[in-house]
Amino acid sequence: MQVSSNQFKQAASVKLADPNVQKALRNAKGKLVVARSRSILELDNFEEIRDAAARIRDFGLLHMDVLLEEWEKKAVAAGTIVHWAETPQQVNDMVIEIARKHEVRKIIKSKSMLGEETNLNHALETAGLDVRETDLGEYIIQQFGETPSHIIAPAVHKSKDDIADLFALKHGRPRLDDIAALTHEAREILRPHFLDADMGISGANFLVAETGSTMIVTNEGNGRMTTTMPRVHVAITGVEKIVPTLEDISLLLRLLTRSATGQSISNYLSFTTGPKRPGDKDGPGEFHVIIVDAGRTTVLASEIREALRCIRCGACMNHCPVYQNIGGHAYGWVYPGPIGSILTPAYVGIEKAIDLPNASTLCNQCGVVCPVKIPLPDLMRKLREQQVQKNLRPWPERLGLRLWAWTATRPAVYGFLTGIAARLGKWLGGRERLLHRLPAAGSEWTASRDFPAPSGKTFRELYAKHRNKGTR
Amino acid sequence: MKVGLFVTCLVDLMRPSIGFASLKLLESAGYEVIVPVEQTCCGQPGYNSGDRKAAQALAKKVLAEFARCDYIVVPSGSCGGMIRAHYPELLAEFPELKAQVEAIARRTYELTDFLVNVARVDSVPGQFSGSVTYHDSCSGLRELNIKAQPRALLAKVAGLSVKEMQQPEQCCGFGGTFAVKYGEISSRIADLKCEDVQSAQADALVLGDLGCMLNIEGRLRRRGDKNIRVLHVAEVLAGMTDPVQDADRRTAG
């Protein structure tokens, strides 16, 4: 996907002013936050499960090399054809090559965020292939010609009316007003494509080392059809998705669906272990898995490695006060919200996403809800430090911080300057005791807020008087 | 027992009454209070802006100034959280300071936490005729588990009743430098907080962090709400709820 993360501020401003987006976001926030908070009550040891999940993910990351080789051995034994891709470009090239070899014309896709990273649909279409998204949200987004704004609810920024208009236009049928009817119509439109597609493409939520399987978690059933109906199936997934055992998967699933949508369990869990075997009723004749690096091993070797624990539930964005107000598109790449503010600079380059690690209040609501305990604010702070070390911050900010540190380590100078500021502020605040306009960086504050004026003298001055009086 | 009062830079500059209220509460709980006069800032602005060196210089300064105190009390969950939750990581590069850093992290308390869990006060001097709604500031809540403490203390204030808002734990959008780097987003988040505060229909909004106070009050006033008072929990507990008058009184004396 094109990276537009450095237009974050302007994009956020547009979203803040869009009443449709605001309404859709408000609606989604209510539903997802409440659903999660209810469903975790079903677990009486939720915090212990989170600890265990973090350990499982860390174990997988720490032993990634060994576990991936074990996975490959099992997968190959089951008949899977395994590919290793270092870059997004290689992923697209590999998929196109497989498609050419099998004379594929039509491809159906189940959801893949990694496919968004590599801009797979565009590459496939450019190669002359017909690509159909089959996840309902992804289908809607593809029809709009947009990109997902959320990792599990790609069309969360659209209202029912937006979608009703879209379907009437694209399907050439009478406009429907009922969500169930709209969904039914999408099924009818999609069904023939499932039946005559030559190739299916999916992602994978996890790779199971002990069985050599890929695994996906879905609700709509499109994932099951994508992985079993076409004659060729290609799964693409990142190296970090490796998990040692099925038992580990069962623990992670207790957290994944609850954190994502508030469901105790998803409607479908699909494990794929090799292609169709003799005697199997269905399944692809050929099953390819492309294991992708695309920046992950660099993150693994860095101070933000915990970000790779992510199991893509979306809870951090659902609970983020910034995401809740601007939605996902402003973040400018595949992954929005707190986890996106870490993965985007890590995968596309720190200088291409300067705003993201800074565009957080560090309220840590994300860290509190993360099912695998990624210390998201700490990682954002690490990236802020890297920006400073690489001289990527604007000079007025650097100068301001330097001056602040210089004075704050010199109490006499500090006391003198704050004494002036306290008096000046009080005088400017007048009888209302409010400052309506501040200069320089302060103007961002006073554009939409007043600034309560200081009360006139500093604590240190008043305390010195108070103490003198006391001892006299 | 010597308690060091870390006033915080914002309180020093903006609203000294919070510092004096803290002093009064600690003294009336029977502690000898030391206020190191050289104190300035805990280093959080630098730390959260990626200027690790600046933050380290200030953290070392705090370490030295409060070395002789049995406890360090801070009328801010944010600055208290900085010392307790972040100094160990910030100063990890200086192994020679390890013992000192661990000690200060262990001995530092947010004001209401200290009054409830260390001082175990039975009563507070303040009285307040009216209702308040309490906002849980993020750092205090999620780094120091400050939630029940201020409410337990407010319940002891004569004449005061608490009216909870719908989402007291929702961030107000301040976020330190975030408020000036992303003012428009910050202000929108503050708007939602203001709506929640207003719908609680209390006479005052009370909270434990001056940064969030400035943000929420600033947005409330710009929205045209001149009525609801915005007070620090220390001011309410100490019965010093008119900061300007209080400061004037002190300077007049």
XYZ file of C-alpha atoms in Angstrom:
725
model
C 0.000 0.000 0.000
C 1.134 3.558 -0.666
C 2.398 5.165 2.533
C 0.777 8.495 3.336
C 1.494 8.549 7.065
C 3.325 11.871 6.859
C 0.038 13.548 5.928
C -1.390 12.361 9.245
C -2.395 15.742 10.613
C -4.200 16.951 7.516
C -5.913 13.576 7.063
C -7.017 13.516 10.703
C -8.433 17.000 10.320
C -10.537 15.898 7.344
C -11.892 12.906 9.284
C -12.720 15.059 12.322
C -14.838 17.259 10.068
C -16.664 14.377 8.326
C -20.013 13.778 10.079
C -20.540 10.362 8.423
C -17.198 9.048 9.598
C -17.778 10.513 13.056
C -21.155 8.820 13.332
C -19.816 5.457 12.173
C -16.861 5.651 14.576
C -19.055 6.555 17.525
C -21.317 3.639 16.767
C -18.458 1.140 16.377
C -16.712 2.280 19.545
C -19.788 1.682 21.654
C -20.342 -1.797 20.269
C -16.781 -3.120 20.287
C -15.702 -1.749 23.661
C -18.821 -2.959 25.437
C -18.734 -6.375 23.742
C -15.138 -6.965 24.786
C -15.654 -5.854 28.363
C -18.621 -8.224 28.723
C -16.942 -11.226 27.149
C -13.763 -11.102 29.220
C -15.927 -11.515 32.311
C -16.533 -15.083 31.136
C -12.922 -15.811 32.049
C -12.224 -15.826 35.757
C -8.453 -15.745 35.215
C -8.211 -13.316 32.326
C -4.979 -11.697 33.555
C -3.249 -15.059 33.945
C -4.311 -16.029 30.441
C -2.846 -12.761 29.144
C 0.449 -13.553 30.866
C 0.464 -17.034 29.389
C -0.377 -15.667 25.931
C 2.485 -13.178 26.097
C 4.826 -16.031 27.053
C 3.629 -18.191 24.166
C 4.165 -15.380 21.701
C 7.588 -14.541 23.128
C 8.610 -18.186 22.979
C 7.581 -18.340 19.325
C 9.548 -15.178 18.545
C 12.622 -16.232 20.477
C 12.730 -19.642 18.793
C 11.351 -18.514 15.462
C 14.172 -20.081 13.438
C 13.832 -23.543 14.925
C 10.035 -23.494 15.003
C 9.700 -22.322 11.406
C 11.984 -25.126 10.246
C 9.959 -27.625 12.237
C 6.783 -26.188 10.720
C 8.261 -26.402 7.198
C 9.277 -30.045 7.665
C 5.745 -30.991 8.750
C 4.116 -28.879 6.070
C 6.243 -30.314 3.269
C 5.571 -33.837 4.537
C 1.851 -33.076 4.198
C 2.373 -31.949 0.615
C 2.462 -28.165 1.118
C 4.739 -26.167 -1.166
C 6.595 -23.652 1.011
C 8.076 -20.372 -0.231
C 10.129 -17.816 1.658
C 9.808 -14.142 0.740
C 12.049 -11.414 2.059
C 10.302 -8.415 0.514
C 6.722 -7.400 -0.363
C 7.686 -7.373 -4.048
C 8.808 -11.005 -3.837
C 5.441 -11.981 -2.355
C 3.564 -10.494 -5.307
C 5.955 -12.026 -7.826
C 5.568 -15.462 -6.250
C 1.764 -15.306 -6.278
C 1.732 -14.168 -9.914
C 4.122 -16.941 -10.887
C 1.948 -19.579 -9.226
C -1.120 -18.114 -10.958
C 0.615 -18.195 -14.359
C 1.769 -21.775 -13.884
C -1.818 -22.856 -13.227
C -3.359 -20.644 -15.924
C -5.456 -18.881 -13.342
C -7.938 -16.231 -14.447
C -10.100 -15.627 -11.435
C -8.909 -15.385 -7.808
C -11.026 -15.229 -4.661
C -9.468 -13.758 -1.557
C -10.093 -14.154 2.117
C -8.860 -11.312 4.310
C -5.127 -10.674 4.418
C -3.544 -7.587 5.947
C -0.185 -8.770 4.667
C -1.727 -8.638 1.192
C -2.464 -4.968 1.905
C 1.178 -4.461 2.886
C 2.377 -5.820 -0.446
C -0.407 -4.148 -2.447
C -1.222 -7.599 -3.768
C -4.567 -6.850 -5.409
C -3.065 -4.098 -7.500
C -0.169 -6.330 -8.574
C -2.541 -9.166 -9.516
C -4.853 -6.881 -11.451
C -1.913 -5.354 -13.279
C -0.925 -8.907 -14.249
C -4.376 -9.279 -15.837
C -6.013 -11.353 -13.107
C -9.583 -10.978 -11.851
C -9.420 -10.626 -8.019
C -12.472 -10.744 -5.768
C -12.432 -9.966 -2.065
C -14.923 -12.244 -0.286
C -14.841 -11.013 3.308
C -17.922 -8.781 3.449
C -16.046 -5.759 4.777
C -13.214 -6.233 2.304
C -15.721 -6.733 -0.512
C -17.389 -3.421 0.371
C -14.034 -1.657 0.513
C -12.983 -3.156 -2.830
C -16.229 -1.950 -4.414
C -15.628 1.551 -3.035
C -12.062 1.436 -4.331
C -10.769 2.259 -0.857
C -8.433 0.653 1.654
C -9.425 -0.882 5.020
C -9.662 1.501 7.979
C -9.501 -1.227 10.628
C -7.706 -4.567 10.715
C -10.729 -6.688 11.579
C -13.573 -4.400 10.520
C -12.259 -2.916 7.263
C -15.428 -0.959 6.439
C -16.076 0.279 9.968
C -15.966 3.894 8.739
C -18.949 3.288 6.424
C -22.572 3.581 7.459
C -25.403 1.293 6.422
C -26.657 4.000 4.079
C -23.266 4.343 2.385
C -23.328 0.602 1.736
C -26.955 0.506 0.588
C -26.146 3.202 -1.998
C -23.004 1.368 -3.099
C -24.768 -1.971 -3.579
C -27.626 -0.406 -5.546
C -25.088 1.231 -7.841
C -22.668 -1.676 -8.253
C -25.161 -4.554 -8.300
C -27.745 -2.739 -10.410
C -30.539 -3.910 -8.139
C -33.179 -1.997 -6.144
C -31.769 -0.219 -3.081
C -32.135 -2.247 0.119
C -32.355 -0.815 3.597
C -31.986 -3.795 5.845
C -28.580 -5.103 6.946
C -29.586 -8.769 6.678
C -30.966 -8.178 3.188
C -27.807 -6.343 2.118
C -25.675 -9.198 3.418
C -27.855 -11.699 1.592
C -27.446 -9.756 -1.633
C -23.652 -9.760 -1.243
C -23.759 -13.548 -0.774
C -25.760 -13.966 -3.957
C -23.324 -11.840 -5.894
C -20.290 -13.610 -4.447
C -21.514 -17.214 -4.735
C -20.782 -17.713 -8.467
C -17.278 -16.383 -7.963
C -16.578 -18.976 -5.291
C -17.752 -21.642 -7.726
C -15.682 -20.653 -10.719
C -12.503 -19.198 -9.146
C -9.263 -20.928 -10.099
C -7.264 -19.812 -7.103
C -7.897 -18.863 -3.497
C -5.670 -16.548 -1.476
C -5.829 -16.244 2.283
C -3.693 -15.009 5.120
C -3.060 -16.984 8.288
C -3.712 -16.021 11.884
C -1.155 -18.564 13.046
C 1.269 -21.205 11.830
C 1.215 -24.335 14.008
C 4.742 -25.746 14.261
C 3.808 -29.193 15.590
C 1.399 -29.948 12.735
C 2.713 -27.858 9.839
C -0.727 -26.206 9.500
C -1.860 -22.720 8.674
C -4.883 -21.492 10.543
C -7.475 -18.781 9.994
C -10.201 -17.390 12.229
C -13.304 -16.127 10.431
C -16.965 -15.467 10.984
C -18.495 -15.470 7.526
C -17.473 -18.816 6.080
C -15.801 -17.159 3.121
C -12.435 -18.182 4.511
C -13.422 -21.852 4.537
C -14.613 -21.634 0.934
C -11.537 -19.719 -0.203
C -9.209 -22.301 1.291
C -11.081 -25.363 0.027
C -12.965 -24.669 -3.208
C -10.485 -23.409 -5.850
C -7.985 -25.861 -7.313
C -4.995 -23.878 -6.068
C -4.663 -22.205 -2.711
C -2.006 -19.733 -1.610
C -1.677 -18.627 2.005
C 0.589 -15.691 2.765
C 1.702 -14.917 6.286
C 4.454 -13.311 8.325
C 7.290 -15.164 10.026
C 6.085 -13.916 13.415
C 2.848 -15.928 13.259
C 4.574 -19.102 14.365
C 3.170 -20.838 17.453
C 4.565 -24.116 18.848
C 1.491 -26.259 19.504
C -2.261 -26.627 19.005
C -2.683 -26.268 22.736
C -1.016 -22.850 22.524
C -3.466 -21.941 19.763
C -6.412 -22.863 21.940
C -5.211 -20.482 24.625
C -4.577 -17.637 22.181
C -8.039 -18.088 20.681
C -9.707 -17.536 24.043
C -8.220 -14.057 23.973
C -8.310 -13.272 20.262
C -12.044 -13.441 19.610
C -12.988 -11.843 22.914
C -10.554 -8.979 22.436
C -11.562 -8.473 18.814
C -15.348 -8.672 18.686
C -16.348 -9.822 22.136
C -17.194 -13.317 20.871
C -16.457 -16.351 23.040
C -15.443 -18.172 19.884
C -15.508 -17.341 16.193
C -17.895 -19.037 13.775
C -15.129 -20.762 11.850
C -11.658 -22.001 12.679
C -9.988 -23.395 9.578
C -6.778 -25.393 9.807
C -5.102 -26.287 6.527
C -2.496 -29.025 6.556
C -1.380 -29.748 3.004
C -3.500 -30.047 -0.177
C -6.395 -32.427 -0.841
C -5.432 -35.997 -0.027
C -6.743 -39.118 -1.795
C -10.205 -39.739 -0.383
C -10.753 -36.122 0.752
C -14.073 -34.686 -0.415
C -12.685 -31.225 -1.028
C -9.581 -29.088 -0.755
C -7.139 -27.548 -3.219
C -5.085 -29.741 -5.523
C -2.065 -27.617 -4.719
C -1.404 -25.722 -1.508
C 1.279 -23.037 -1.343
C 2.357 -21.101 1.724
C 4.477 -17.974 1.400
C 6.271 -17.107 4.625
C 7.139 -13.434 4.623
C 9.733 -11.315 6.379
C 9.079 -7.784 5.021
C 10.743 -6.064 7.959
C 9.775 -8.484 10.718
C 13.190 -9.915 11.495
C 14.570 -6.377 11.680
C 11.941 -5.608 14.331
C 12.817 -8.870 16.098
C 16.405 -7.676 16.468
C 15.366 -4.250 17.773
C 14.189 -2.629 20.999
C 10.551 -2.751 19.850
C 10.392 -6.523 19.331
C 7.361 -6.977 21.601
C 5.272 -5.468 18.787
C 5.659 -8.818 16.981
C 3.566 -10.518 19.663
C 0.514 -8.883 18.052
C -2.299 -11.316 17.199
C -4.244 -8.698 15.190
C -7.338 -8.406 17.375
C -7.749 -4.641 16.972
C -8.517 -4.007 20.664
C -5.800 -1.338 20.896
C -7.423 0.743 18.177
C -10.956 0.143 19.443
C -9.931 1.559 22.815
C -7.621 4.349 21.612
C -9.024 7.860 22.177
C -7.186 9.069 19.073
C -8.376 6.242 16.803
C -11.904 6.550 18.186
C -12.031 10.103 16.883
C -10.151 9.990 13.582
C -10.556 6.393 12.391
C -7.952 4.342 10.585
C -7.289 6.056 7.264
C -5.473 9.047 8.753
C -2.688 6.727 9.890
C -1.786 6.400 6.243
C -0.869 2.741 5.855
C -2.125 -0.792 6.568
C -2.191 -0.894 10.364
C -3.857 1.990 12.223
C -4.126 2.840 15.904
C -1.476 2.169 18.532
C -0.055 -1.020 16.989
C 0.029 0.704 13.590
C 1.881 3.632 15.104
C 4.653 1.161 15.905
C 4.522 -1.259 12.963
C 4.227 1.419 10.270
C 7.507 3.205 11.015
C 9.130 -0.178 11.643
C 8.059 -1.658 8.297
C 8.097 1.345 5.943
C 10.845 3.458 7.516
C 10.834 5.744 10.541
C 11.154 8.890 8.391
C 8.012 7.982 6.438
C 5.785 7.966 9.524
C 7.081 10.752 11.726
C 3.738 11.621 13.286
C 2.516 8.183 14.242
C 4.529 7.397 17.384
C 3.862 10.953 18.578
C 0.128 10.983 17.877
C -0.785 9.318 21.151
C -1.610 10.664 24.594
C 0.207 7.627 26.067
C -2.941 7.004 28.097
C -2.084 3.284 28.024
C -5.653 2.133 27.507
C -4.182 0.121 24.596
C -1.588 -1.522 26.828
C -4.268 -2.430 29.354
C -6.495 -4.189 26.812
C -3.801 -5.814 24.656
C -4.340 -9.577 25.033
C -0.618 -10.304 24.647
C 0.530 -7.441 26.857
C 2.461 -5.449 24.288
C 3.717 -2.356 26.149
C 2.460 -0.113 23.355
C 3.155 3.302 24.954
C 6.701 2.221 25.878
C 7.342 1.172 22.285
C 5.991 4.471 20.953
C 8.313 6.247 23.344
C 11.252 4.179 22.027
C 10.415 5.314 18.509
C 10.240 8.919 19.711
C 13.741 8.485 21.120
C 14.916 7.109 17.780
C 13.467 10.160 16.020
C 15.418 12.453 18.337
C 18.625 10.429 17.875
C 18.227 10.596 14.109
C 17.532 14.335 14.157
C 14.070 13.825 12.690
C 12.242 16.230 14.988
C 11.584 19.826 13.886
C 14.149 22.321 15.174
C 11.793 24.505 17.276
C 10.792 21.425 19.264
C 14.396 20.359 19.760
C 15.379 23.853 20.795
C 12.417 24.116 23.160
C 13.257 20.870 24.904
C 16.919 21.782 25.130
C 16.089 25.144 26.688
C 13.664 23.510 29.083
C 16.271 20.993 30.230
C 18.927 23.714 30.498
C 16.821 25.946 32.737
C 15.238 23.130 34.756
C 18.696 21.935 35.792
C 19.542 25.503 36.969
C 17.081 26.241 39.788
C 18.014 29.924 40.166
C 17.503 30.695 36.486
C 14.421 28.504 36.503
C 12.899 30.282 39.492
C 13.573 33.680 37.923
C 12.002 32.797 34.566
C 8.962 31.016 35.986
C 8.431 33.998 38.304
C 8.174 36.250 35.256
C 5.944 33.789 33.401
C 3.577 33.459 36.356
C 3.169 37.243 36.633
C 2.882 37.836 32.909
C 0.356 35.019 32.577
C -1.753 36.351 35.412
C -1.716 39.856 33.946
C -2.668 38.609 30.478
C -5.375 36.398 31.905
C -7.186 39.417 33.339
C -10.291 39.173 35.426
C -11.480 36.045 33.610
C -8.194 34.360 34.508
C -8.078 32.801 31.030
C -5.630 33.153 28.162
C -7.452 33.102 24.825
C -4.409 33.228 22.596
C -0.925 31.854 23.108
C 2.013 32.373 20.753
C 4.154 29.759 18.938
C 3.399 26.125 19.839
C 0.777 27.350 22.304
C -1.401 28.521 19.412
C -2.299 24.864 18.734
C -3.733 24.806 22.231
C -5.638 28.065 22.075
C -7.048 27.408 18.608
C -9.771 25.404 20.322
C -9.227 25.805 24.054
C -8.595 28.577 26.520
C -5.597 28.290 28.779
C -6.301 28.845 32.483
C -3.961 31.617 33.644
C -1.354 31.059 36.349
C -2.261 32.533 39.708
C 0.557 35.113 39.743
C 3.385 33.867 41.911
C 5.235 30.591 41.917
C 5.020 28.035 44.685
C 8.734 28.412 45.394
C 8.369 32.165 46.066
C 5.279 31.761 48.219
C 6.806 28.850 50.092
C 9.970 30.823 50.863
C 7.803 33.573 52.418
C 5.618 31.061 54.215
C 8.644 29.374 55.760
C 10.334 32.603 56.799
C 7.162 33.628 58.532
C 6.984 30.273 60.278
C 10.501 30.485 61.720
C 10.353 34.129 62.683
C 9.043 10.226 59.345
C 10.253 12.733 56.800
C 8.071 13.227 53.783
C 9.525 15.046 50.796
C 6.920 17.016 48.868
C 7.560 17.025 45.138
C 5.426 19.965 44.101
C 5.806 19.414 40.319
C 6.703 22.111 37.824
C 3.149 22.758 36.692
C 1.876 23.339 40.229
C 4.859 25.585 40.956
C 4.171 27.764 37.946
C 0.415 27.619 37.531
C -1.356 26.836 40.763
C 0.675 26.958 43.988
C -2.443 26.382 46.082
C -2.243 22.683 45.146
C 1.210 22.574 46.697
C 0.062 24.321 49.864
C -2.989 22.074 50.079
C -0.723 19.017 49.856
C 1.503 20.479 52.549
C -1.486 21.040 54.813
C -2.801 17.506 54.283
C 0.550 15.902 55.012
C 1.194 18.045 58.070
C -2.265 17.463 59.473
C -1.641 13.728 59.017
C 1.288 14.193 61.373
C 4.289 14.137 59.050
C 7.356 16.331 58.987
C 7.333 17.706 55.459
C 10.468 18.706 53.594
C 10.168 20.791 50.455
C 13.531 20.805 48.651
C 13.791 24.351 47.314
C 15.936 23.481 44.290
C 13.300 21.137 42.821
C 11.986 21.792 39.316
C 10.697 19.059 37.008
C 10.666 15.246 37.041
C 11.821 15.063 33.407
C 8.660 13.693 31.887
C 8.373 16.229 29.019
C 11.796 15.174 27.750
C 11.142 11.488 28.384
C 7.888 11.454 26.449
C 9.344 13.542 23.638
C 12.252 11.188 23.067
C 14.886 13.441 24.654
C 16.258 10.786 26.937
C 19.362 12.723 27.941
C 17.390 15.727 29.164
C 15.079 13.417 31.094
C 18.019 11.607 32.675
C 19.611 14.851 33.843
C 16.397 15.874 35.613
C 15.764 12.404 37.030
C 19.226 12.383 38.602
C 18.484 15.798 40.066
C 15.276 14.501 41.693
C 17.164 11.474 42.980
C 19.712 13.676 44.741
C 17.201 16.153 46.149
C 14.951 13.571 47.758
C 17.619 11.113 48.890
C 17.148 11.865 52.597
C 13.341 11.476 52.614
C 11.533 8.415 53.915
C 8.720 9.054 51.449
C 8.277 11.273 48.412
C 4.732 12.492 47.883
C 3.521 14.005 44.605
C 0.155 15.692 43.985
C 0.098 14.205 40.492
C -0.380 10.674 39.171
C 1.534 11.639 36.090
C 4.736 12.834 37.797
C 4.366 10.183 40.505
C 4.060 7.553 37.775
C 7.127 8.968 36.078
C 9.220 8.375 39.195
C 7.692 5.050 40.214
C 7.060 3.392 36.891
C 9.601 4.973 34.530
C 12.745 6.023 36.422
C 14.017 2.429 36.642
C 13.903 2.138 32.838
C 15.104 5.701 32.213
C 18.141 5.312 34.462
C 18.912 1.687 33.588
C 22.079 2.833 31.808
C 23.550 3.873 35.167
C 24.013 0.665 37.162
C 25.715 2.636 39.951
C 22.354 4.336 40.623
C 20.320 1.125 40.635
C 19.810 0.859 44.401
C 18.971 4.545 44.702
C 16.502 4.407 41.808
C 14.762 1.356 43.193
C 14.508 3.026 46.576
C 12.973 6.230 45.244
C 10.559 4.277 43.046
C 9.442 2.283 46.069
C 9.109 5.319 48.353
C 7.278 7.621 45.941
C 3.512 7.954 46.294
C 0.793 9.919 44.616
C -0.830 12.125 47.264
C -4.194 10.353 47.700
C -2.510 6.952 47.571
C -0.177 8.061 50.362
C -2.961 9.467 52.522
C -5.028 6.291 52.221
C -2.443 3.518 52.130
C 0.473 4.890 54.146
C -0.876 7.627 56.412
C -4.245 5.837 56.735
C -5.975 9.096 57.620
C -9.374 8.928 59.320
C -10.416 12.452 58.485
C -9.523 15.332 56.209
C -9.688 19.054 57.001
C -11.714 20.065 53.952
C -15.387 20.852 53.668
C -17.296 21.472 50.483
C -20.934 22.220 50.068
C -21.975 20.653 46.799
C -21.431 17.767 44.426
C -18.306 16.786 42.539
C -17.545 14.392 39.694
C -14.132 12.719 39.624
C -11.996 12.198 36.518
C -9.447 9.378 36.703
C -6.308 10.672 35.041
C -4.574 8.071 32.883
C -1.134 7.828 34.476
C -2.469 7.683 38.016
C -5.086 5.124 37.057
C -3.030 2.821 34.846
C 0.462 3.227 36.266
C -0.308 3.626 39.976
C -3.771 2.122 40.323
C -5.240 5.352 41.706
C -8.997 4.843 41.624
C -10.494 4.065 45.014
C -8.135 6.324 47.022
C -9.409 9.776 45.961
C -13.015 8.598 46.250
C -12.416 7.206 49.724
C -10.964 10.549 50.797
C -13.649 12.649 49.112
C -16.228 10.644 51.042
C -14.697 12.076 54.232
C -15.157 15.707 53.140
C -18.033 17.280 55.039
C -20.904 18.378 52.820
C -19.556 16.786 49.662
C -21.347 14.276 47.451
C -19.923 12.461 44.425
C -21.826 12.151 41.159
C -19.950 9.767 38.862
C -19.741 10.563 35.172
C -20.347 7.807 32.588
C -16.719 7.205 31.611
C -14.425 8.622 34.296
C -11.532 6.477 33.018
C -11.633 7.830 29.457
C -8.565 9.921 28.558
C -9.162 13.706 28.407
C -6.805 14.134 25.443
C -4.088 16.093 27.220
C -1.061 13.819 26.768
C 1.554 16.491 27.583
C 3.118 17.817 24.387
C 0.435 15.909 22.446
C -1.953 18.733 23.364
C 0.108 21.236 21.383
C 1.430 18.927 18.661
C -2.019 17.595 17.757
C -4.234 20.318 19.172
C -7.243 19.578 17.014
C -7.380 15.878 17.950
C -6.586 16.642 21.577
C -9.406 19.145 21.722
C -11.903 16.722 20.178
C -11.040 14.110 22.789
C -11.451 16.818 25.448
C -14.865 17.615 24.003
C -16.130 14.129 24.779
C -14.788 14.467 28.311
C -16.534 17.840 28.683
C -19.852 16.358 27.552
C -19.489 13.552 30.071
C -18.550 15.995 32.842
C -21.479 18.267 32.053
C -23.979 15.433 31.954
C -22.958 14.426 35.471
C -24.421 17.785 36.592
C -22.012 18.248 39.461
C -20.902 21.591 40.894
C -17.248 20.783 40.388
C -14.969 18.526 38.413
C -12.259 17.153 40.672
C -9.113 15.379 39.580
C -5.567 14.710 40.623
C -3.478 16.020 37.734
C -2.967 19.654 36.837
C -2.188 18.909 33.173
C -5.588 17.307 32.646
C -7.197 20.112 34.676
C -5.819 22.770 32.329
C -6.954 20.797 29.307
C -10.492 20.066 30.456
C -11.040 23.496 32.019
C -9.620 25.169 28.909
C -12.067 23.322 26.693
C -15.015 23.791 29.079
C -14.489 27.568 29.135
C -14.086 27.808 25.369
C -17.331 25.868 25.001
C -18.921 28.563 27.118
C -19.283 26.719 30.408
C -18.291 29.264 33.055
C -20.072 27.505 35.888
C -18.551 24.183 36.670
C -15.494 24.576 38.850
C -12.362 22.577 38.100
C -10.480 21.681 41.259
C -7.537 19.582 42.295
C -8.363 16.825 44.747
C -5.762 18.209 47.182
C -7.526 21.593 47.226
C -10.852 19.959 48.012
C -9.467 17.651 50.689
C -7.590 20.513 52.364
C -10.489 22.938 52.124
C -8.517 25.336 49.925
C -10.820 25.607 46.984
C -10.225 29.183 45.987
C -6.705 29.159 44.631
C -6.487 32.798 43.645
C -7.842 34.142 46.877
C -5.625 31.753 48.707
C -2.531 32.896 46.848
C -3.517 36.528 47.335
C -4.063 35.929 51.012
C -0.638 34.443 51.332
C 1.158 37.222 49.510
C -0.802 39.826 51.410
C 0.419 38.301 54.671
